[in-house]
Amino acid sequence: MVAAALLVLLLIGLGIFGWYSRRARSGQQTPAAPRAEAPASRSPTPPLGGPGEDIELPPLGESDPLVRLLVGRLSSHPAVAAWLTSDSLIRNATVVVQNVAAGGTPARHLRHVGPQAGVAVRGEAGDTLVDPRSHQRYNWMADAVASIDAAGAARLYSTLRPRVEEAYAELGSTDAGFDATLERAIVVLLETPVVEGDVRLVPRGALYAYADPRLEALLPAQKQLIRTGPRNTRLMQAKLREIALALGLTEDRL
């Protein structure tokens, strides 16, 4: 489903592999982030996305071939094709959006397409900075997001809405529906600040945390977006805003 698929592509570039490792070869795993409260959402009316294509949808468990075909029309970028090699595309994308709407991270659902190298740092003890060269490993992901056809994304979301809602119901959700969850996820990411200049880190056990308490207090999904660097944050937020408007969200809701 495209709107969620697009959000997945956006999230692929979010520093999937946990907090800044203090040692490049450290084998430590990142502790799971607590489920955070997301910004309040206003229920969207009418349903997001507008009219979809008049096609017969296969059952949810058999929908991957159709999703690959339709999403593949939106961009020829290799990162899009990489995401489409996974299985249970609608189910996984729905979980990812739900996680981000709650402020969390989609790490375990995206490892097969995320950056493999660790985050580099520079400076002396007591004045550790993120090496800006680390941001470059996310350039291709941000470029993939920027390549997506926003209008086509909104149309495909509407087309696949019945299967999206079915996957969402499987998660045991009892709220107003997936539209509201998608809107919350979009808002979480669009409210992420673009951080220019040096980004200082402080030791936290075997890992690093942001030295700036305002950054450290952000939601996990927002902190991961910052990790992609200012160029990529801007690029992905711009496309996400374009998608949101194509879905029918208005500026006052963003």
PDB file of C-alpha atoms in Angstrom:
ATOM      1  CA  MET A   1       0.000   0.000   0.000  1.00  0.00           C
ATOM      2  CA  VAL A   2       1.559   3.035  -1.230  1.00  0.00           C
ATOM      3  CA  ALA A   3       1.096   5.636   1.465  1.00  0.00           C
ATOM      4  CA  ALA A   4       2.467   3.238   4.030  1.00  0.00           C
ATOM      5  CA  ALA A   5       5.026   1.956   1.548  1.00  0.00           C
ATOM      6  CA  LEU A   6       6.241   5.482   1.057  1.00  0.00           C
ATOM      7  CA  LEU A   7       6.448   5.977   4.767  1.00  0.00           C
ATOM      8  CA  VAL A   8       8.429   2.754   4.935  1.00  0.00           C
ATOM      9  CA  LEU A   9      10.853   4.106   2.365  1.00  0.00           C
ATOM     10  CA  LEU A  10      11.171   7.258   4.407  1.00  0.00           C
ATOM     11  CA  LEU A  11      11.838   5.270   7.533  1.00  0.00           C
ATOM     12  CA  ILE A  12      14.430   3.092   5.856  1.00  0.00           C
ATOM     13  CA  GLY A  13      16.724   6.102   6.033  1.00  0.00           C
ATOM     14  CA  LEU A  14      16.221   6.722   9.739  1.00  0.00           C
ATOM     15  CA  GLY A  15      19.287   5.085  11.254  1.00  0.00           C
ATOM     16  CA  ILE A  16      17.685   1.702  11.598  1.00  0.00           C
ATOM     17  CA  PHE A  17      20.479   0.039  13.483  1.00  0.00           C
ATOM     18  CA  GLY A  18      20.137   1.663  16.872  1.00  0.00           C
ATOM     19  CA  TRP A  19      21.999   4.314  18.856  1.00  0.00           C
ATOM     20  CA  TYR A  20      25.431   5.583  17.928  1.00  0.00           C
ATOM     21  CA  SER A  21      27.892   2.822  18.687  1.00  0.00           C
ATOM     22  CA  ARG A  22      30.916   3.965  20.668  1.00  0.00           C
ATOM     23  CA  ARG A  23      33.013   1.334  18.914  1.00  0.00           C
ATOM     24  CA  ALA A  24      32.614   0.654  15.218  1.00  0.00           C
ATOM     25  CA  ARG A  25      32.803  -3.122  15.803  1.00  0.00           C
ATOM     26  CA  SER A  26      30.652  -3.233  18.894  1.00  0.00           C
ATOM     27  CA  GLY A  27      28.248  -6.171  18.904  1.00  0.00           C
ATOM     28  CA  GLN A  28      25.883  -4.644  21.422  1.00  0.00           C
ATOM     29  CA  GLN A  29      22.226  -4.388  20.537  1.00  0.00           C
ATOM     30  CA  THR A  30      20.102  -1.327  21.080  1.00  0.00           C
ATOM     31  CA  PRO A  31      17.550  -1.651  23.888  1.00  0.00           C
ATOM     32  CA  ALA A  32      13.970  -1.420  22.680  1.00  0.00           C
ATOM     33  CA  ALA A  33      12.642   2.117  22.913  1.00  0.00           C
ATOM     34  CA  PRO A  34       9.601   2.625  25.131  1.00  0.00           C
ATOM     35  CA  ARG A  35       6.344   3.206  23.345  1.00  0.00           C
ATOM     36  CA  ALA A  36       5.904   6.969  23.283  1.00  0.00           C
ATOM     37  CA  GLU A  37       2.783   9.040  23.024  1.00  0.00           C
ATOM     38  CA  ALA A  38       2.317  10.634  19.603  1.00  0.00           C
ATOM     39  CA  PRO A  39       0.810  14.039  18.955  1.00  0.00           C
ATOM     40  CA  ALA A  40      -2.974  14.120  19.079  1.00  0.00           C
ATOM     41  CA  SER A  41      -4.680  13.707  15.743  1.00  0.00           C
ATOM     42  CA  ARG A  42      -7.906  15.012  14.320  1.00  0.00           C
ATOM     43  CA  SER A  43      -9.917  12.338  12.535  1.00  0.00           C
ATOM     44  CA  PRO A  44      -9.613  12.956   8.773  1.00  0.00           C
ATOM     45  CA  THR A  45     -12.860  13.451   6.800  1.00  0.00           C
ATOM     46  CA  PRO A  46     -13.339  12.436   4.058  1.00  0.00           C
ATOM     47  CA  PRO A  47     -11.095   9.339   3.943  1.00  0.00           C
ATOM     48  CA  LEU A  48      -7.535  10.022   2.885  1.00  0.00           C
ATOM     49  CA  GLY A  49      -6.427   9.473  -0.672  1.00  0.00           C
ATOM     50  CA  GLY A  50      -9.460  10.261  -2.812  1.00  0.00           C
ATOM     51  CA  PRO A  51     -10.706   7.811  -5.446  1.00  0.00           C
ATOM     52  CA  GLY A  52      -8.625   4.725  -6.127  1.00  0.00           C
ATOM     53  CA  GLU A  53      -8.349   2.444  -9.142  1.00  0.00           C
ATOM     54  CA  ASP A  54     -11.285   0.179  -9.890  1.00  0.00           C
ATOM     55  CA  ILE A  55      -9.480  -3.147  -9.669  1.00  0.00           C
ATOM     56  CA  GLU A  56     -10.255  -6.456  -7.999  1.00  0.00           C
ATOM     57  CA  LEU A  57      -8.056  -6.883  -4.939  1.00  0.00           C
ATOM     58  CA  PRO A  58      -6.658 -10.300  -4.027  1.00  0.00           C
ATOM     59  CA  PRO A  59      -6.889 -11.555  -0.436  1.00  0.00           C
ATOM     60  CA  LEU A  60      -4.455  -9.915   1.969  1.00  0.00           C
ATOM     61  CA  GLY A  61      -2.193 -12.961   2.129  1.00  0.00           C
ATOM     62  CA  GLU A  62      -1.927 -13.025  -1.664  1.00  0.00           C
ATOM     63  CA  SER A  63      -1.513  -9.283  -2.254  1.00  0.00           C
ATOM     64  CA  ASP A  64       2.287  -9.020  -2.595  1.00  0.00           C
ATOM     65  CA  PRO A  65       2.451  -9.443  -6.410  1.00  0.00           C
ATOM     66  CA  LEU A  66      -0.122  -6.688  -6.943  1.00  0.00           C
ATOM     67  CA  VAL A  67       1.586  -4.381  -4.433  1.00  0.00           C
ATOM     68  CA  ARG A  68       4.952  -4.924  -6.153  1.00  0.00           C
ATOM     69  CA  LEU A  69       3.410  -4.093  -9.516  1.00  0.00           C
ATOM     70  CA  LEU A  70       1.588  -0.960  -8.384  1.00  0.00           C
ATOM     71  CA  VAL A  71       4.297   0.433  -6.109  1.00  0.00           C
ATOM     72  CA  GLY A  72       6.905  -0.258  -8.777  1.00  0.00           C
ATOM     73  CA  ARG A  73       5.095   2.180 -11.058  1.00  0.00           C
ATOM     74  CA  LEU A  74       5.759   5.051  -8.675  1.00  0.00           C
ATOM     75  CA  SER A  75       9.545   5.047  -8.918  1.00  0.00           C
ATOM     76  CA  SER A  76      12.348   3.217 -10.682  1.00  0.00           C
ATOM     77  CA  HIS A  77      14.822   3.907  -7.857  1.00  0.00           C
ATOM     78  CA  PRO A  78      16.706   0.769  -6.636  1.00  0.00           C
ATOM     79  CA  ALA A  79      15.741   1.388  -2.994  1.00  0.00           C
ATOM     80  CA  VAL A  80      12.083   1.072  -3.909  1.00  0.00           C
ATOM     81  CA  ALA A  81      12.804  -2.193  -5.683  1.00  0.00           C
ATOM     82  CA  ALA A  82      14.770  -3.400  -2.630  1.00  0.00           C
ATOM     83  CA  TRP A  83      11.816  -2.856  -0.318  1.00  0.00           C
ATOM     84  CA  LEU A  84       9.574  -4.758  -2.713  1.00  0.00           C
ATOM     85  CA  THR A  85      11.696  -7.925  -2.387  1.00  0.00           C
ATOM     86  CA  SER A  86      10.304  -8.560   1.105  1.00  0.00           C
ATOM     87  CA  ASP A  87       7.114 -10.456   1.857  1.00  0.00           C
ATOM     88  CA  SER A  88       3.855  -9.483   3.588  1.00  0.00           C
ATOM     89  CA  LEU A  89       4.272  -5.963   2.253  1.00  0.00           C
ATOM     90  CA  ILE A  90       0.958  -4.549   3.400  1.00  0.00           C
ATOM     91  CA  ARG A  91       1.171  -6.136   6.848  1.00  0.00           C
ATOM     92  CA  ASN A  92       4.748  -4.976   7.433  1.00  0.00           C
ATOM     93  CA  ALA A  93       4.094  -1.460   6.195  1.00  0.00           C
ATOM     94  CA  THR A  94       1.033  -1.193   8.439  1.00  0.00           C
ATOM     95  CA  VAL A  95       3.081  -2.207  11.482  1.00  0.00           C
ATOM     96  CA  VAL A  96       5.774   0.313  10.581  1.00  0.00           C
ATOM     97  CA  VAL A  97       3.290   3.160  10.330  1.00  0.00           C
ATOM     98  CA  GLN A  98       1.666   2.164  13.612  1.00  0.00           C
ATOM     99  CA  ASN A  99       5.071   2.123  15.343  1.00  0.00           C
ATOM    100  CA  VAL A 100       6.008   5.569  14.073  1.00  0.00           C
ATOM    101  CA  ALA A 101       2.599   6.990  14.944  1.00  0.00           C
ATOM    102  CA  ALA A 102       3.375   5.974  18.527  1.00  0.00           C
ATOM    103  CA  GLY A 103       6.787   7.655  18.281  1.00  0.00           C
ATOM    104  CA  GLY A 104       8.696   4.370  18.134  1.00  0.00           C
ATOM    105  CA  THR A 105      10.994   2.834  15.564  1.00  0.00           C
ATOM    106  CA  PRO A 106      10.405   0.209  12.860  1.00  0.00           C
ATOM    107  CA  ALA A 107      13.925  -1.262  13.086  1.00  0.00           C
ATOM    108  CA  ARG A 108      13.258  -4.978  12.934  1.00  0.00           C
ATOM    109  CA  HIS A 109      10.916  -4.629   9.969  1.00  0.00           C
ATOM    110  CA  LEU A 110      13.452  -2.789   7.776  1.00  0.00           C
ATOM    111  CA  ARG A 111      16.854  -4.334   8.437  1.00  0.00           C
ATOM    112  CA  HIS A 112      17.104  -5.959   5.014  1.00  0.00           C
ATOM    113  CA  VAL A 113      17.230  -2.592   3.245  1.00  0.00           C
ATOM    114  CA  GLY A 114      18.883  -0.287   5.771  1.00  0.00           C
ATOM    115  CA  PRO A 115      22.443   1.084   5.855  1.00  0.00           C
ATOM    116  CA  GLN A 116      24.999  -1.442   7.051  1.00  0.00           C
ATOM    117  CA  ALA A 117      27.856   0.806   8.212  1.00  0.00           C
ATOM    118  CA  GLY A 118      27.996   2.232  11.722  1.00  0.00           C
ATOM    119  CA  VAL A 119      27.798   5.928  12.517  1.00  0.00           C
ATOM    120  CA  ALA A 120      31.201   7.649  12.562  1.00  0.00           C
ATOM    121  CA  VAL A 121      32.181  10.198  15.200  1.00  0.00           C
ATOM    122  CA  ARG A 122      35.038  12.670  15.518  1.00  0.00           C
ATOM    123  CA  GLY A 123      36.643  14.803  18.216  1.00  0.00           C
ATOM    124  CA  GLU A 124      38.282  14.224  21.545  1.00  0.00           C
ATOM    125  CA  ALA A 125      36.875  12.653  24.682  1.00  0.00           C
ATOM    126  CA  GLY A 126      34.416  15.080  26.220  1.00  0.00           C
ATOM    127  CA  ASP A 127      33.747  16.780  22.875  1.00  0.00           C
ATOM    128  CA  THR A 128      32.467  14.041  20.571  1.00  0.00           C
ATOM    129  CA  LEU A 129      30.687  15.080  17.390  1.00  0.00           C
ATOM    130  CA  VAL A 130      28.812  13.207  14.700  1.00  0.00           C
ATOM    131  CA  ASP A 131      31.023  12.980  11.621  1.00  0.00           C
ATOM    132  CA  PRO A 132      29.012  14.627   8.804  1.00  0.00           C
ATOM    133  CA  ARG A 133      30.277  11.945   6.429  1.00  0.00           C
ATOM    134  CA  SER A 134      27.932   9.532   8.211  1.00  0.00           C
ATOM    135  CA  HIS A 135      25.000  11.354   6.678  1.00  0.00           C
ATOM    136  CA  GLN A 136      26.085  10.420   3.181  1.00  0.00           C
ATOM    137  CA  ARG A 137      25.141   6.781   3.710  1.00  0.00           C
ATOM    138  CA  TYR A 138      21.499   7.902   3.733  1.00  0.00           C
ATOM    139  CA  ASN A 139      21.657   9.982   0.539  1.00  0.00           C
ATOM    140  CA  TRP A 140      20.418   7.213  -1.703  1.00  0.00           C
ATOM    141  CA  MET A 141      17.493   6.511   0.584  1.00  0.00           C
ATOM    142  CA  ALA A 142      16.478  10.151   0.673  1.00  0.00           C
ATOM    143  CA  ASP A 143      16.841  10.295  -3.104  1.00  0.00           C
ATOM    144  CA  ALA A 144      14.559   7.253  -3.376  1.00  0.00           C
ATOM    145  CA  VAL A 145      11.902   8.951  -1.284  1.00  0.00           C
ATOM    146  CA  ALA A 146      12.196  12.103  -3.398  1.00  0.00           C
ATOM    147  CA  SER A 147      11.647  10.056  -6.557  1.00  0.00           C
ATOM    148  CA  ILE A 148       8.176   8.858  -5.547  1.00  0.00           C
ATOM    149  CA  ASP A 149       5.120  10.124  -7.430  1.00  0.00           C
ATOM    150  CA  ALA A 150       3.077  11.691  -4.616  1.00  0.00           C
ATOM    151  CA  ALA A 151      -0.238  11.815  -6.488  1.00  0.00           C
ATOM    152  CA  GLY A 152       0.158   8.202  -7.546  1.00  0.00           C
ATOM    153  CA  ALA A 153       0.968   7.277  -3.957  1.00  0.00           C
ATOM    154  CA  ALA A 154      -2.261   8.788  -2.690  1.00  0.00           C
ATOM    155  CA  ARG A 155      -4.270   7.075  -5.417  1.00  0.00           C
ATOM    156  CA  LEU A 156      -2.741   3.683  -4.654  1.00  0.00           C
ATOM    157  CA  TYR A 157      -3.394   4.086  -0.935  1.00  0.00           C
ATOM    158  CA  SER A 158      -7.071   4.488  -1.757  1.00  0.00           C
ATOM    159  CA  THR A 159      -6.952   1.508  -4.098  1.00  0.00           C
ATOM    160  CA  LEU A 160      -5.494  -0.778  -1.430  1.00  0.00           C
ATOM    161  CA  ARG A 161      -7.388   0.703   1.529  1.00  0.00           C
ATOM    162  CA  PRO A 162      -9.575  -2.400   2.147  1.00  0.00           C
ATOM    163  CA  ARG A 163      -6.508  -4.609   2.593  1.00  0.00           C
ATOM    164  CA  VAL A 164      -4.707  -1.947   4.642  1.00  0.00           C
ATOM    165  CA  GLU A 165      -7.630  -1.741   7.049  1.00  0.00           C
ATOM    166  CA  GLU A 166      -7.727  -5.525   7.211  1.00  0.00           C
ATOM    167  CA  ALA A 167      -4.045  -5.660   8.162  1.00  0.00           C
ATOM    168  CA  TYR A 168      -4.607  -2.915  10.709  1.00  0.00           C
ATOM    169  CA  ALA A 169      -7.488  -4.834  12.289  1.00  0.00           C
ATOM    170  CA  GLU A 170      -5.192  -7.849  12.655  1.00  0.00           C
ATOM    171  CA  LEU A 171      -3.019  -5.750  14.970  1.00  0.00           C
ATOM    172  CA  GLY A 172      -5.931  -5.504  17.372  1.00  0.00           C
ATOM    173  CA  SER A 173      -6.426  -1.795  16.794  1.00  0.00           C
ATOM    174  CA  THR A 174      -9.691  -0.425  18.133  1.00  0.00           C
ATOM    175  CA  ASP A 175      -9.311   3.278  17.271  1.00  0.00           C
ATOM    176  CA  ALA A 176     -10.847   5.323  14.474  1.00  0.00           C
ATOM    177  CA  GLY A 177      -9.006   3.535  11.676  1.00  0.00           C
ATOM    178  CA  PHE A 178      -5.741   3.528   9.796  1.00  0.00           C
ATOM    179  CA  ASP A 179      -6.171   6.992   8.277  1.00  0.00           C
ATOM    180  CA  ALA A 180      -5.779   8.567  11.715  1.00  0.00           C
ATOM    181  CA  THR A 181      -2.711   6.432  12.460  1.00  0.00           C
ATOM    182  CA  LEU A 182      -1.110   7.366   9.147  1.00  0.00           C
ATOM    183  CA  GLU A 183      -1.759  11.042   9.846  1.00  0.00           C
ATOM    184  CA  ARG A 184      -0.139  10.768  13.298  1.00  0.00           C
ATOM    185  CA  ALA A 185       2.923   9.087  11.796  1.00  0.00           C
ATOM    186  CA  ILE A 186       3.286  11.807   9.167  1.00  0.00           C
ATOM    187  CA  VAL A 187       2.971  14.557  11.771  1.00  0.00           C
ATOM    188  CA  VAL A 188       5.574  12.920  14.023  1.00  0.00           C
ATOM    189  CA  LEU A 189       8.108  13.001  11.200  1.00  0.00           C
ATOM    190  CA  LEU A 190       7.226  16.455   9.875  1.00  0.00           C
ATOM    191  CA  GLU A 191       7.612  17.932  13.361  1.00  0.00           C
ATOM    192  CA  THR A 192      11.200  16.675  13.544  1.00  0.00           C
ATOM    193  CA  PRO A 193      13.634  19.629  13.617  1.00  0.00           C
ATOM    194  CA  VAL A 194      16.316  19.983  10.945  1.00  0.00           C
ATOM    195  CA  VAL A 195      19.618  20.127  12.828  1.00  0.00           C
ATOM    196  CA  GLU A 196      22.406  22.138  11.205  1.00  0.00           C
ATOM    197  CA  GLY A 197      26.056  22.289  12.242  1.00  0.00           C
ATOM    198  CA  ASP A 198      27.854  20.177  14.813  1.00  0.00           C
ATOM    199  CA  VAL A 199      25.846  17.575  16.690  1.00  0.00           C
ATOM    200  CA  ARG A 200      27.452  16.743  20.038  1.00  0.00           C
ATOM    201  CA  LEU A 201      27.154  13.380  21.715  1.00  0.00           C
ATOM    202  CA  VAL A 202      27.709  12.205  25.271  1.00  0.00           C
ATOM    203  CA  PRO A 203      28.566   8.688  26.454  1.00  0.00           C
ATOM    204  CA  ARG A 204      25.726   6.567  27.728  1.00  0.00           C
ATOM    205  CA  GLY A 205      27.075   3.180  28.715  1.00  0.00           C
ATOM    206  CA  ALA A 206      28.477   1.584  25.568  1.00  0.00           C
ATOM    207  CA  LEU A 207      26.449   3.945  23.383  1.00  0.00           C
ATOM    208  CA  TYR A 208      26.010   7.642  22.700  1.00  0.00           C
ATOM    209  CA  ALA A 209      23.157  10.019  23.399  1.00  0.00           C
ATOM    210  CA  TYR A 210      22.560  13.564  22.188  1.00  0.00           C
ATOM    211  CA  ALA A 211      24.241  16.170  24.372  1.00  0.00           C
ATOM    212  CA  ASP A 212      21.465  18.666  23.638  1.00  0.00           C
ATOM    213  CA  PRO A 213      18.595  17.740  26.003  1.00  0.00           C
ATOM    214  CA  ARG A 214      16.062  19.104  23.518  1.00  0.00           C
ATOM    215  CA  LEU A 215      17.217  16.588  20.921  1.00  0.00           C
ATOM    216  CA  GLU A 216      17.493  13.763  23.402  1.00  0.00           C
ATOM    217  CA  ALA A 217      13.901  14.421  24.512  1.00  0.00           C
ATOM    218  CA  LEU A 218      12.520  13.887  21.002  1.00  0.00           C
ATOM    219  CA  LEU A 219      10.621  10.738  20.095  1.00  0.00           C
ATOM    220  CA  PRO A 220      12.803   7.801  18.955  1.00  0.00           C
ATOM    221  CA  ALA A 221      11.488   8.061  15.380  1.00  0.00           C
ATOM    222  CA  GLN A 222      12.359  11.756  15.305  1.00  0.00           C
ATOM    223  CA  LYS A 223      15.863  11.198  16.652  1.00  0.00           C
ATOM    224  CA  GLN A 224      16.457   8.613  13.980  1.00  0.00           C
ATOM    225  CA  LEU A 225      15.341  10.998  11.257  1.00  0.00           C
ATOM    226  CA  ILE A 226      17.809  13.590  12.553  1.00  0.00           C
ATOM    227  CA  ARG A 227      20.549  11.013  12.109  1.00  0.00           C
ATOM    228  CA  THR A 228      20.149  11.133   8.354  1.00  0.00           C
ATOM    229  CA  GLY A 229      21.545  14.691   8.340  1.00  0.00           C
ATOM    230  CA  PRO A 230      20.000  18.045   7.386  1.00  0.00           C
ATOM    231  CA  ARG A 231      20.107  17.494   3.637  1.00  0.00           C
ATOM    232  CA  ASN A 232      18.277  14.195   3.819  1.00  0.00           C
ATOM    233  CA  THR A 233      15.860  15.296   6.527  1.00  0.00           C
ATOM    234  CA  ARG A 234      14.750  18.225   4.367  1.00  0.00           C
ATOM    235  CA  LEU A 235      14.461  16.094   1.252  1.00  0.00           C
ATOM    236  CA  MET A 236      12.378  13.399   2.921  1.00  0.00           C
ATOM    237  CA  GLN A 237      10.189  15.831   4.839  1.00  0.00           C
ATOM    238  CA  ALA A 238       9.460  17.749   1.639  1.00  0.00           C
ATOM    239  CA  LYS A 239       8.298  14.604  -0.128  1.00  0.00           C
ATOM    240  CA  LEU A 240       6.327  13.430   2.890  1.00  0.00           C
ATOM    241  CA  ARG A 241       4.544  16.796   3.012  1.00  0.00           C
ATOM    242  CA  GLU A 242       3.766  16.510  -0.705  1.00  0.00           C
ATOM    243  CA  ILE A 243       2.342  13.035  -0.133  1.00  0.00           C
ATOM    244  CA  ALA A 244       0.313  14.244   2.840  1.00  0.00           C
ATOM    245  CA  LEU A 245      -1.259  17.015   0.768  1.00  0.00           C
ATOM    246  CA  ALA A 246      -1.992  14.579  -2.054  1.00  0.00           C
ATOM    247  CA  LEU A 247      -3.722  12.349   0.495  1.00  0.00           C
ATOM    248  CA  GLY A 248      -5.995  15.258   1.385  1.00  0.00           C
ATOM    249  CA  LEU A 249      -4.422  16.451   4.604  1.00  0.00           C
ATOM    250  CA  THR A 250      -4.466  20.222   4.939  1.00  0.00           C
ATOM    251  CA  GLU A 251      -1.597  22.426   6.094  1.00  0.00           C
ATOM    252  CA  ASP A 252      -3.274  23.185   9.414  1.00  0.00           C
ATOM    253  CA  ARG A 253      -3.189  19.454  10.229  1.00  0.00           C
ATOM    254  CA  LEU A 254       0.495  19.193   9.463  1.00  0.00           C
TER     255      LEU A 254
END
